[in-house]
Coordinates of C-alpha atoms in Angstrom, one line a residue:
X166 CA -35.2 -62.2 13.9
X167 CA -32.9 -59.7 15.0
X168 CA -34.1 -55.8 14.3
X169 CA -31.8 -52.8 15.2
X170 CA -34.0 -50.1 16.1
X171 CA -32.5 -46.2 14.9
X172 CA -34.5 -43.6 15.8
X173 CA -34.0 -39.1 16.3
X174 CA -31.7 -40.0 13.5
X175 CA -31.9 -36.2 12.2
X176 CA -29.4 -35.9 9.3
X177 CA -29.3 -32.7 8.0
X178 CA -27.0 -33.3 5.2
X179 CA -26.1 -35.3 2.0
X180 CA -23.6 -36.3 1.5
X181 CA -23.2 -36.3 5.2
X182 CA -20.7 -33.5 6.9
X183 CA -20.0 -32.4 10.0
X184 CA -21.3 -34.2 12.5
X185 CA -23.5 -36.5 10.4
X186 CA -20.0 -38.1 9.4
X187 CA -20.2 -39.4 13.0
X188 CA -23.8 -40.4 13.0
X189 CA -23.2 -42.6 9.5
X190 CA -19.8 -44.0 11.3
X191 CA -21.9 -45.4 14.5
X192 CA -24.8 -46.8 11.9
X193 CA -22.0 -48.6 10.1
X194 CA -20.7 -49.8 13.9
X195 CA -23.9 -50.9 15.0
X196 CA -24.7 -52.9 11.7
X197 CA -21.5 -54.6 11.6
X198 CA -21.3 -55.4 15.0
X199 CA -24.5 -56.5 15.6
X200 CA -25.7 -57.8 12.1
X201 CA -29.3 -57.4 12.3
X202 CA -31.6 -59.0 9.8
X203 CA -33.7 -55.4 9.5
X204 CA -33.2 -52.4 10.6
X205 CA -36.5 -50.3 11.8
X206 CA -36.7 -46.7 12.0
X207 CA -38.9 -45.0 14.3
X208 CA -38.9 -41.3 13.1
X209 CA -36.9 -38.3 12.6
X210 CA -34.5 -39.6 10.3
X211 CA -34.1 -35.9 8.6
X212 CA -34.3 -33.1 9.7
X213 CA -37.4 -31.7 7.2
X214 CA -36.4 -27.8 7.8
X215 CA -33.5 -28.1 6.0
X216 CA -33.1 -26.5 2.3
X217 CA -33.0 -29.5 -0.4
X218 CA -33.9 -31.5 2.3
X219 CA -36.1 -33.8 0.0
X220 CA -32.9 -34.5 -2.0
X221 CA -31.4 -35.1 1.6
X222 CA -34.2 -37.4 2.4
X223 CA -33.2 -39.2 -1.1
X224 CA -29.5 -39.8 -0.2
X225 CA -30.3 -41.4 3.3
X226 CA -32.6 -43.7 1.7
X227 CA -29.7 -44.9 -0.7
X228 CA -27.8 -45.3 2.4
X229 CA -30.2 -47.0 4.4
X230 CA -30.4 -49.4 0.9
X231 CA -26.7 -49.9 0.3
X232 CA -26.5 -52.4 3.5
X233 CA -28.9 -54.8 1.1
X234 CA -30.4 -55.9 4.8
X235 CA -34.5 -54.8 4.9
X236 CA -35.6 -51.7 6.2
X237 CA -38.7 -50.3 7.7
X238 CA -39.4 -46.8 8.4
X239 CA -41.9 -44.9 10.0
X240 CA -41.8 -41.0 10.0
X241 CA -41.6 -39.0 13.1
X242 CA -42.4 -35.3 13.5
X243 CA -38.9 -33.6 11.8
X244 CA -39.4 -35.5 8.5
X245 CA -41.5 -33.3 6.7
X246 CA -42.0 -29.4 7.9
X247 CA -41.1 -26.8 5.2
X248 CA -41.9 -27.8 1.3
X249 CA -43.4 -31.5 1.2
X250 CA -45.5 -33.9 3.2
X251 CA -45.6 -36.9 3.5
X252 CA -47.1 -38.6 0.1
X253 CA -43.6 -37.1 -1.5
X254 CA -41.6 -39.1 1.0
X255 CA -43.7 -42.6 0.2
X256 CA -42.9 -42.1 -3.4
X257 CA -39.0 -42.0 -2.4
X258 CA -39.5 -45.0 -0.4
X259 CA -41.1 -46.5 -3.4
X260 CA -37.2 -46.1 -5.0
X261 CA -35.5 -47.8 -2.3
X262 CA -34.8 -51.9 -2.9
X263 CA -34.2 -53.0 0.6
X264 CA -37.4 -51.5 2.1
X265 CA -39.6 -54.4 3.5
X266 CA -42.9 -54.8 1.4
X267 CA -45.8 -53.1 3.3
X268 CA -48.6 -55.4 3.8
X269 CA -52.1 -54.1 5.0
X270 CA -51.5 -50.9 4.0
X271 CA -53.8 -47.9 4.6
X272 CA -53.3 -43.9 4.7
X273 CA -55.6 -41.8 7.0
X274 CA -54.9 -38.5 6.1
X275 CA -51.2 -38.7 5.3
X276 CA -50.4 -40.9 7.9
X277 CA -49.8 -44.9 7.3
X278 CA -49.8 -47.4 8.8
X279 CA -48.6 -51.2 7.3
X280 CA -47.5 -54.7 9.0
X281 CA -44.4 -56.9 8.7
X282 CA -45.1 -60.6 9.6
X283 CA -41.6 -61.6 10.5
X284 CA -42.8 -65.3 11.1
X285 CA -46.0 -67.5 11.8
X286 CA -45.9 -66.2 15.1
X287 CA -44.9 -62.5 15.1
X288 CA -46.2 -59.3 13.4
X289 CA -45.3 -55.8 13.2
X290 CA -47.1 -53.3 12.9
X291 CA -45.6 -49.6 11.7
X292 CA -47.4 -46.9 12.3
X293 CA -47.2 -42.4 11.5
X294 CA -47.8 -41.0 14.9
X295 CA -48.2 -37.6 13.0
X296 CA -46.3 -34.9 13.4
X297 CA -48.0 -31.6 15.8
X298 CA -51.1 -31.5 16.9
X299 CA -53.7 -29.8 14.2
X300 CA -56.5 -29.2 17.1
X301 CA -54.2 -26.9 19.4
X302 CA -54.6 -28.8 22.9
X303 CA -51.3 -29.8 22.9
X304 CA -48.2 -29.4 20.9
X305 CA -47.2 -32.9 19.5
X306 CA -50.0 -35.0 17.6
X307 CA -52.5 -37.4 18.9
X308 CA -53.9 -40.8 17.6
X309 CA -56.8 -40.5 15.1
X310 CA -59.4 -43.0 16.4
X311 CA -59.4 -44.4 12.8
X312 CA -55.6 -45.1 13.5
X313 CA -56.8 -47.0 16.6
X314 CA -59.2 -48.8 14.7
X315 CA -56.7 -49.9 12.0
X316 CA -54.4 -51.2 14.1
X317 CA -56.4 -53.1 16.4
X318 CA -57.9 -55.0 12.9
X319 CA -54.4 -55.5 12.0
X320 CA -53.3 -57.2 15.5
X321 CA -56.6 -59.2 16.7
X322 CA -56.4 -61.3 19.5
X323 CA -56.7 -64.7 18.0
X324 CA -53.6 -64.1 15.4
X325 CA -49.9 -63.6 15.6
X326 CA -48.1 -61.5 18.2
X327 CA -48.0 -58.0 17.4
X328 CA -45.1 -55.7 18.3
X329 CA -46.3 -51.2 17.6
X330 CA -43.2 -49.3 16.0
X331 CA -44.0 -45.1 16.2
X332 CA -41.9 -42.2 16.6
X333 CA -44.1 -40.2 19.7
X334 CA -44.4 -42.1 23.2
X335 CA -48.2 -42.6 24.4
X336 CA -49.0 -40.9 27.6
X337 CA -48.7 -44.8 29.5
X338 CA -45.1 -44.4 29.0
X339 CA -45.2 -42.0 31.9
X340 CA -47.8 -43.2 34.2
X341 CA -45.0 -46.4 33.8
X342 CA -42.3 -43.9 34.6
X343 CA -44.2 -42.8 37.7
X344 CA -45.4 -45.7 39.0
X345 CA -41.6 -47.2 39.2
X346 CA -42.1 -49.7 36.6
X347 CA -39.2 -48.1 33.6
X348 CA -35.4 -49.8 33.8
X349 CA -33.1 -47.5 31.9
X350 CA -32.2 -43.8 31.2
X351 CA -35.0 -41.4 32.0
X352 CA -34.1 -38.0 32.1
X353 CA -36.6 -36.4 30.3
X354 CA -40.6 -35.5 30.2
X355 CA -42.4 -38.1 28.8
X356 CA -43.1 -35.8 25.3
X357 CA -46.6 -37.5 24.2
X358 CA -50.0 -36.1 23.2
X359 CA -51.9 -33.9 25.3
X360 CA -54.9 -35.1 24.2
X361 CA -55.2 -39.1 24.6
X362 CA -57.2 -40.8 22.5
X363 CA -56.9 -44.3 24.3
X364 CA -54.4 -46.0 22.0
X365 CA -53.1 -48.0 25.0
X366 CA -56.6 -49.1 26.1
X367 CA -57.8 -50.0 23.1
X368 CA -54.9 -52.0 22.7
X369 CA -54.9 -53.9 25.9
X370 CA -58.0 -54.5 25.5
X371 CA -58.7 -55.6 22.0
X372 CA -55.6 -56.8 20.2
X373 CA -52.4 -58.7 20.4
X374 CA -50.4 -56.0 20.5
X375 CA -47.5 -57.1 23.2
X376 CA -44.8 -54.2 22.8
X377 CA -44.2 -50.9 21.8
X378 CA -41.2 -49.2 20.5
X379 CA -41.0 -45.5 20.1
X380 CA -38.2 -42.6 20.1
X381 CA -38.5 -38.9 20.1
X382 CA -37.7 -38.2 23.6
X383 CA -33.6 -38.2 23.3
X384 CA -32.9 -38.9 26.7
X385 CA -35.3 -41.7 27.7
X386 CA -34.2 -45.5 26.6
X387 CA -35.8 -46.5 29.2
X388 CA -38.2 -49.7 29.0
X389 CA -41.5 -50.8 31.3
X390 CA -43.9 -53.8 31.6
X391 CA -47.3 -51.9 31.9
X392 CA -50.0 -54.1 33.1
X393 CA -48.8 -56.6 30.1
X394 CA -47.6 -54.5 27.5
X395 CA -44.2 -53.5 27.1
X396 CA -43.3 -50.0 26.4
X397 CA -39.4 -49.7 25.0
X398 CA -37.8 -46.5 23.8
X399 CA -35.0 -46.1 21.4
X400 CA -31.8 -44.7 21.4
X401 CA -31.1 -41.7 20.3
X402 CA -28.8 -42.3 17.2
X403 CA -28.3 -38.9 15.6
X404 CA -25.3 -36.5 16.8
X405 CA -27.2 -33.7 14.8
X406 CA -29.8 -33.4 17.7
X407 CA -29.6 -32.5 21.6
X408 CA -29.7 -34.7 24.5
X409 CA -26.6 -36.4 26.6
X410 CA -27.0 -40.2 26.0
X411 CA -24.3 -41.6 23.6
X412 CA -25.6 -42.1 20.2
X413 CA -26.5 -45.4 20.0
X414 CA -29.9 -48.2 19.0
X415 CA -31.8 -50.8 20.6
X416 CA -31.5 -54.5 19.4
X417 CA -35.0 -56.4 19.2
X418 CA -34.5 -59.9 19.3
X419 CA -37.2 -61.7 18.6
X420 CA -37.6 -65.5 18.6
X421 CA -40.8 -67.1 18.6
X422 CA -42.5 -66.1 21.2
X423 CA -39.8 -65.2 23.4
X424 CA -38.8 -61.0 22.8
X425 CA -35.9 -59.5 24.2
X426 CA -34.3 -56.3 23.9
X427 CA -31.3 -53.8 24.9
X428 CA -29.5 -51.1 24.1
X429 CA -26.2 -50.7 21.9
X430 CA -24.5 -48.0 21.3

């Protein structure tokens, strides 16, 4: 199975102008040159501030469809800030015909989470990192325990292999970073929750959880083994959004037990 991750997508118009014209020319690229069997989005694929940005939201879905190859999306913390949360986007990806089907679904709050299983040996699992942090300690969003909990009965120990897809990096991804373990671009603070609620340990110790892939930090790619888990970052694909990598994805490639992956751009 070969997954292109996009992430920091951040379109801000439909039908696109500007310099979304360039981010839908390098989606088109990296599909036909690297024809992936599903494309996985890890947040921020619109930019929510934007007026009609729900009809926005609307057109990029028909986009994301019109490549008839499956699609999984998680939302990041752009996706939904001025007139709608995040039940009106689950009804627009109710619409789309390409999305994967979402098994072991559960909202807490408005945040879901849902697996893939890609094969008897591999699972993913997609989950809402949330958007900004309702308690005030820090300014992105942190893990609800009941998150934690969902996840780690969605990946137990004894089943398949289980590969995380979110939009904001846990805090491990810079004690990785630190500790000299991250290949790959990293130019930028490690932007996760101030306040850790132990996603990481939890799932070191009590799942299968073997990799995660995130975004939202637009000029990290970089990826880390962290005592057993690897932590991968996206590729900014967006033009619409700062940082100075080139636009680009991350290929997943997964076969059996054996997962690789890299960047494209």
């Amino acid at each position: 199975m070969k997954i292109l991750q996009l992430t920091d997508v951040h379109f801000a118009s439909y039908p696109f102008e500007g310099k979304d014209k360039k981010t839908e020319a390098l989606i088109r690229k990296l599909i036909d040159s690297n024809r992936p069997e599903m494309i996985a989005v890890t947040g921020d694929l619109v930019w929510g501030v934007e007026r009609e940005s729900l009809g926005i939201v609307e057109g990029v879905l028909d986009f994301l469809d019109s490549f008839g190859i499956p699609v999984a999306i998680i939302w990041g913390n752009h996706d939904s800030e001025k007139d709608f949360g995040r039940r009106e986007l689950f009804h627009l990806i109710d619409r789309m015909a390409n999305h994967v089907k979402k098994e072991n679904r559960v909202l807490i709050g408005e945040r879901e989470i849902y697996t893939v299983d890609i094969d008897e040996e591999n699972r993913l699992i997609l989950l809402d990192s949330g958007d900004y942090d309702e308690l005030g300690v820090g300014h992105y969003a942190f893990i609800y325990p009941e998150q934690i909990e969902a996840v780690r009965e969605r990946a137990p120990k004894d089943g398949r292999a289980c590969h995380l897809f979110m939009h904001i990096p846990v805090a491990e991804y810079d004690l990785a970073k630190k500790e000299g373990l991250a290949t790959g671009n990293q130019d930028e603070e490690v932007c996760s929750p101030v306040l850790n609620t132990g996603l990481y340990g939890h799932l070191k110790y009590g799942s299968n959880v073997q990799n995660i892939f995130c975004g939202h930090d637009h000029d990290n790619d970089f990826s880390a083994n962290y005592h057993g888990i690897g932590l991968h970052y996206g590729r900014v694909t967006g033009y619409n959004s700062y940082g100075s990598l080139a636009r680009g994805g991350r290929i997943i490639d997964i076969d059996g037990l054996n997962v690789e992956s890299y960047i494209v751009e």
